[in-house]
mmCIF file of C-alpha atoms in Angstrom:
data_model
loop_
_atom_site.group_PDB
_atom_site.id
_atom_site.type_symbol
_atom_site.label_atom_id
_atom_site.label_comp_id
_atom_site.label_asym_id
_atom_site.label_seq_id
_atom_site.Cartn_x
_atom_site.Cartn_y
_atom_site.Cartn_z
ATOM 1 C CA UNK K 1 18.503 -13.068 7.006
ATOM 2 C CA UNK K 2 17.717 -16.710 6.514
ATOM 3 C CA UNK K 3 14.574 -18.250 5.961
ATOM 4 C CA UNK K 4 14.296 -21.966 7.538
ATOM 5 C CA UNK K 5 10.489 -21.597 7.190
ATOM 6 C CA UNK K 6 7.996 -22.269 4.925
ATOM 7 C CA UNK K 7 6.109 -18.551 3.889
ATOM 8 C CA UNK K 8 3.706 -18.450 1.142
ATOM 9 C CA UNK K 9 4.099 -15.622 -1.258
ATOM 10 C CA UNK K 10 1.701 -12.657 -1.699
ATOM 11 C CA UNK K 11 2.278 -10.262 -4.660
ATOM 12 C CA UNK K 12 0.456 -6.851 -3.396
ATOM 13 C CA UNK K 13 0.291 -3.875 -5.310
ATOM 14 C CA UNK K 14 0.070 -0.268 -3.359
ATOM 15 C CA UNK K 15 -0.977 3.282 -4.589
ATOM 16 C CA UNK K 16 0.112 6.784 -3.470
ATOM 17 C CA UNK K 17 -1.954 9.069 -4.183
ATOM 18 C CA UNK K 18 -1.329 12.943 -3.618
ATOM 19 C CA UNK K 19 -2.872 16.094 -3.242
ATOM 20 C CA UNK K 20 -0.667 18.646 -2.166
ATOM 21 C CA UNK K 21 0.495 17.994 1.265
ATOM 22 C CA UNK K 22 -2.199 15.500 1.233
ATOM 23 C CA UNK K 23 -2.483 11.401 1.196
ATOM 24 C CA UNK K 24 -4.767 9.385 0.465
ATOM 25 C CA UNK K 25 -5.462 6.541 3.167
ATOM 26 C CA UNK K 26 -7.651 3.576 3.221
ATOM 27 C CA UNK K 27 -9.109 2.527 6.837
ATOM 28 C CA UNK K 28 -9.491 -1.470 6.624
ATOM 29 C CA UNK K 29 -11.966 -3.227 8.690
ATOM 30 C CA UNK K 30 -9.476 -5.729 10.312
ATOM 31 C CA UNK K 31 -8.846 -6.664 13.507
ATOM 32 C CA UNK K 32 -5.252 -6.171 13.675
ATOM 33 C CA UNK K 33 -4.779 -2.314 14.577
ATOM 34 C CA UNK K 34 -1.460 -2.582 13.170
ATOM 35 C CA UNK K 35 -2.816 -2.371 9.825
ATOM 36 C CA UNK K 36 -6.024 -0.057 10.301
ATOM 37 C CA UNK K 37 -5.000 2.406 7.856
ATOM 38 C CA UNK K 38 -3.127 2.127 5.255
ATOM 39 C CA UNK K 39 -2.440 2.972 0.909
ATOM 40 C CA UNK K 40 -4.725 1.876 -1.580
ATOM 41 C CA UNK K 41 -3.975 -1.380 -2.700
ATOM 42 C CA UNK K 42 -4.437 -5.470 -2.458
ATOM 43 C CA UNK K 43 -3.296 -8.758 -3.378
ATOM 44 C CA UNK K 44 -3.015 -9.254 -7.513
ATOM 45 C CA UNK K 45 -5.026 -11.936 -8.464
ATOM 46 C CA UNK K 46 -3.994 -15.362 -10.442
ATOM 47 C CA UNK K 47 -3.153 -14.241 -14.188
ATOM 48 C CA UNK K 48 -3.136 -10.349 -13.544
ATOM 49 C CA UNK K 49 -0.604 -8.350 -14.150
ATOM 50 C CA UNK K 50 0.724 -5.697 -11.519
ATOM 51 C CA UNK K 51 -0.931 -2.627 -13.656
ATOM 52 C CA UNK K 52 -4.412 -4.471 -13.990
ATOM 53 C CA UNK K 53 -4.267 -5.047 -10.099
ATOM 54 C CA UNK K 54 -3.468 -0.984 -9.193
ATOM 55 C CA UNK K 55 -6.403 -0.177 -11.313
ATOM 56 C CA UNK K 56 -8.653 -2.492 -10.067
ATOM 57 C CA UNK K 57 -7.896 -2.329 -6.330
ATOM 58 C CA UNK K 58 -7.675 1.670 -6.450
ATOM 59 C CA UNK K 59 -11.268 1.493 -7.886
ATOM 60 C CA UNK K 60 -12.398 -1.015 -5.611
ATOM 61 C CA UNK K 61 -11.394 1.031 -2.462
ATOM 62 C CA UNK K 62 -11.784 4.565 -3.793
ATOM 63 C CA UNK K 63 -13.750 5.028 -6.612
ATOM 64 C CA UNK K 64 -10.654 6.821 -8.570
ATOM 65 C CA UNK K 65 -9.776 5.881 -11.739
ATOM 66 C CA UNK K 66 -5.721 5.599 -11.930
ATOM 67 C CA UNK K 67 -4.966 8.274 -15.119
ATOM 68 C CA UNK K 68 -1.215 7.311 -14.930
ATOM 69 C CA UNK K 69 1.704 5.332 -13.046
ATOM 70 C CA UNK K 70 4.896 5.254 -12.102
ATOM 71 C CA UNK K 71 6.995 2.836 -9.835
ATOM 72 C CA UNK K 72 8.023 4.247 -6.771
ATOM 73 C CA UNK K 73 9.016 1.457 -4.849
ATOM 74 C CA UNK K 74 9.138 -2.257 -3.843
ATOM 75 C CA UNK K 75 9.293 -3.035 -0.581
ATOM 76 C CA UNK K 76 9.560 -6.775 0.593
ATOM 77 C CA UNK K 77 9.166 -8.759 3.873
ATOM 78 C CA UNK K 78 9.086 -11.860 6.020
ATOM 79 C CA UNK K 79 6.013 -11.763 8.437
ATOM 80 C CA UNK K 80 6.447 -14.521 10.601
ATOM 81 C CA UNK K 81 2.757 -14.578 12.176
ATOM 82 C CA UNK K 82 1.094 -14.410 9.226
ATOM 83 C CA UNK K 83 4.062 -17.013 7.471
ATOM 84 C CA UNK K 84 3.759 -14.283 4.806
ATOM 85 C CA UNK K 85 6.265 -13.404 1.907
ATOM 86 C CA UNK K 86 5.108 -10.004 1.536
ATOM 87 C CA UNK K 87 6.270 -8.627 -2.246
ATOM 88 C CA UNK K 88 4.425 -5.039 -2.100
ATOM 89 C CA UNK K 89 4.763 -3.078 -5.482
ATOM 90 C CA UNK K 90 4.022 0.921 -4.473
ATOM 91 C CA UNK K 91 3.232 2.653 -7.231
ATOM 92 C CA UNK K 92 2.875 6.812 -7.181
ATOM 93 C CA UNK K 93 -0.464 7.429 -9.850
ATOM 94 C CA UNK K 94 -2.485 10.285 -10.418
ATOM 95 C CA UNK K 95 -6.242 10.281 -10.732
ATOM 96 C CA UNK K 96 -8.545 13.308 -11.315
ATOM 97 C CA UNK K 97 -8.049 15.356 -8.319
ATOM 98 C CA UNK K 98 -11.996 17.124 -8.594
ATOM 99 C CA UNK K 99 -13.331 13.151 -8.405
ATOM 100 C CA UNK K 100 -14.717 12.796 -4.543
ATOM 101 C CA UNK K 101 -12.963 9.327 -3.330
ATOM 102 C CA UNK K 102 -15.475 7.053 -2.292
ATOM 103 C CA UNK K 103 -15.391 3.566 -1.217
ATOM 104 C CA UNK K 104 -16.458 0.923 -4.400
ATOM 105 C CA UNK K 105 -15.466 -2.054 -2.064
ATOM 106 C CA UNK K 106 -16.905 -5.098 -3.115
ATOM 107 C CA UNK K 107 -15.959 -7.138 -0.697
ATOM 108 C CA UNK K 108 -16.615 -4.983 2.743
ATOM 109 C CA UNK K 109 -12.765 -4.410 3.245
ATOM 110 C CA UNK K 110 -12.654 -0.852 3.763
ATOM 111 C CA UNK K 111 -14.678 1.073 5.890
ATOM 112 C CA UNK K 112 -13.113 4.738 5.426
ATOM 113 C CA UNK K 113 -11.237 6.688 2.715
ATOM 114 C CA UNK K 114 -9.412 10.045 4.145
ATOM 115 C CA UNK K 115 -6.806 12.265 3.168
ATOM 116 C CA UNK K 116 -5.023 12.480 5.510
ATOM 117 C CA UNK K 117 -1.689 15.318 5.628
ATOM 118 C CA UNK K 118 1.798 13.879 4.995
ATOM 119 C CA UNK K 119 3.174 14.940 8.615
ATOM 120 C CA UNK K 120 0.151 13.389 10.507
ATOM 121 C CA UNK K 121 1.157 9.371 8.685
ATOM 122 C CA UNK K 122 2.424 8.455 11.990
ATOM 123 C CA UNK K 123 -0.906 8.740 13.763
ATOM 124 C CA UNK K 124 -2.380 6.119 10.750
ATOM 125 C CA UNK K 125 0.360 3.651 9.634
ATOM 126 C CA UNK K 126 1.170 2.015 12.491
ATOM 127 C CA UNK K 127 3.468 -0.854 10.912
ATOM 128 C CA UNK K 128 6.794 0.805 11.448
ATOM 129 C CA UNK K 129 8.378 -0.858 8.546
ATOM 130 C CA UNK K 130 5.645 0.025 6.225
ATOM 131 C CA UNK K 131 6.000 3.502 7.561
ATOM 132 C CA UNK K 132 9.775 3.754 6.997
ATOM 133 C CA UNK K 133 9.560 2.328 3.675
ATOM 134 C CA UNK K 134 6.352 5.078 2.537
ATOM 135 C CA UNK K 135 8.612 7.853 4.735
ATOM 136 C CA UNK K 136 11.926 6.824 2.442
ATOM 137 C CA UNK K 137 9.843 7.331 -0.473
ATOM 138 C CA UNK K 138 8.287 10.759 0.496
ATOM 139 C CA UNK K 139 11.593 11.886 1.066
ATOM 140 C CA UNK K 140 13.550 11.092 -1.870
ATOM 141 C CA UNK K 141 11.052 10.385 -4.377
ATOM 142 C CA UNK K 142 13.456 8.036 -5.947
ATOM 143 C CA UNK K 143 12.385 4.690 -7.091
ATOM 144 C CA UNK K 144 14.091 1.702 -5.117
ATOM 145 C CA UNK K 145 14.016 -1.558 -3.381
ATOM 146 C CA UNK K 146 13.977 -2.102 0.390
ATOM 147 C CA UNK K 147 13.926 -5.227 2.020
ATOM 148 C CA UNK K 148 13.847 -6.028 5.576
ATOM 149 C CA UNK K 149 16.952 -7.363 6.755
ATOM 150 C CA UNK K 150 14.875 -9.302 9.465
ATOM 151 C CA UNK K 151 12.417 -11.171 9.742
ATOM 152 C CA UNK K 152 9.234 -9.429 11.309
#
């Protein structure tokens, strides 16, 4: 792939959060369907650092406090219509499981928080990239970095 184009760069930092055969979804109030639903997560801010970021945002959109972290993956892109250099850090964390998740959005972002079952992440993440990349990761549980070979 080469880039002939300007894209601005957006560090983003994602969460997956399990509960058995269960994941944890955000529902965004956006008006691109394409990314309705999706992880926990959001842009880190000037001067943060990726952990302070996870914490924050998985607060912010759930109410869970992360209790640990580990990297699963990082998954990077080219989005063309939004002139985007997407650098998404996915991290797998655990929170306390008997906490209710409830939104703590600050800035009207999210409108729903759901688990939602593993098999049934087709019906939410509609993003096919984002989906293969969160699929990979399911699969193997091994920590890596994919990158789109085009740009989207």
């Amino acid at each position: 792939m080469t880039v002939t184009e300007e894209f601005s760069l957006y560090r983003i930092v994602s969460a997956i959060i399990l509960s058995g055969s269960n994941i944890l979804l955000v529902q965004n109030n956006s008006n691109d369907a394409d990314y309705t639903w999706s992880l926990p997560g959001g842009v880190v801010e000037l001067n943060e650092t990726l952990e302070k970021a996870l914490y924050r945002e998985v607060h912010e959109e759930t109410g869970l406090h992360v209790q640990n972290q580990e990297l699963a993956y990082i998954h990077e892109s080219f989005i063309r219509k939004y002139t985007a250099h997407s650098l998404v850090t996915v991290f797998r964390i655990e929170v306390d499981l008997k906490d209710t998740p409830q939104m703590n959005d600050p800035d009207g972002e999210i409108v729903q928080v759901k688990w939602v079952p593993v098999r049934e992440l087709s019906h939410y993440i509609k993003k096919s990239h984002v989906l293969r990349a969160l699929e990979k990761w399911l699969k193997t549980r091994q920590t890596c970095y994919i990158k789109e070979k085009e740009i989207l």
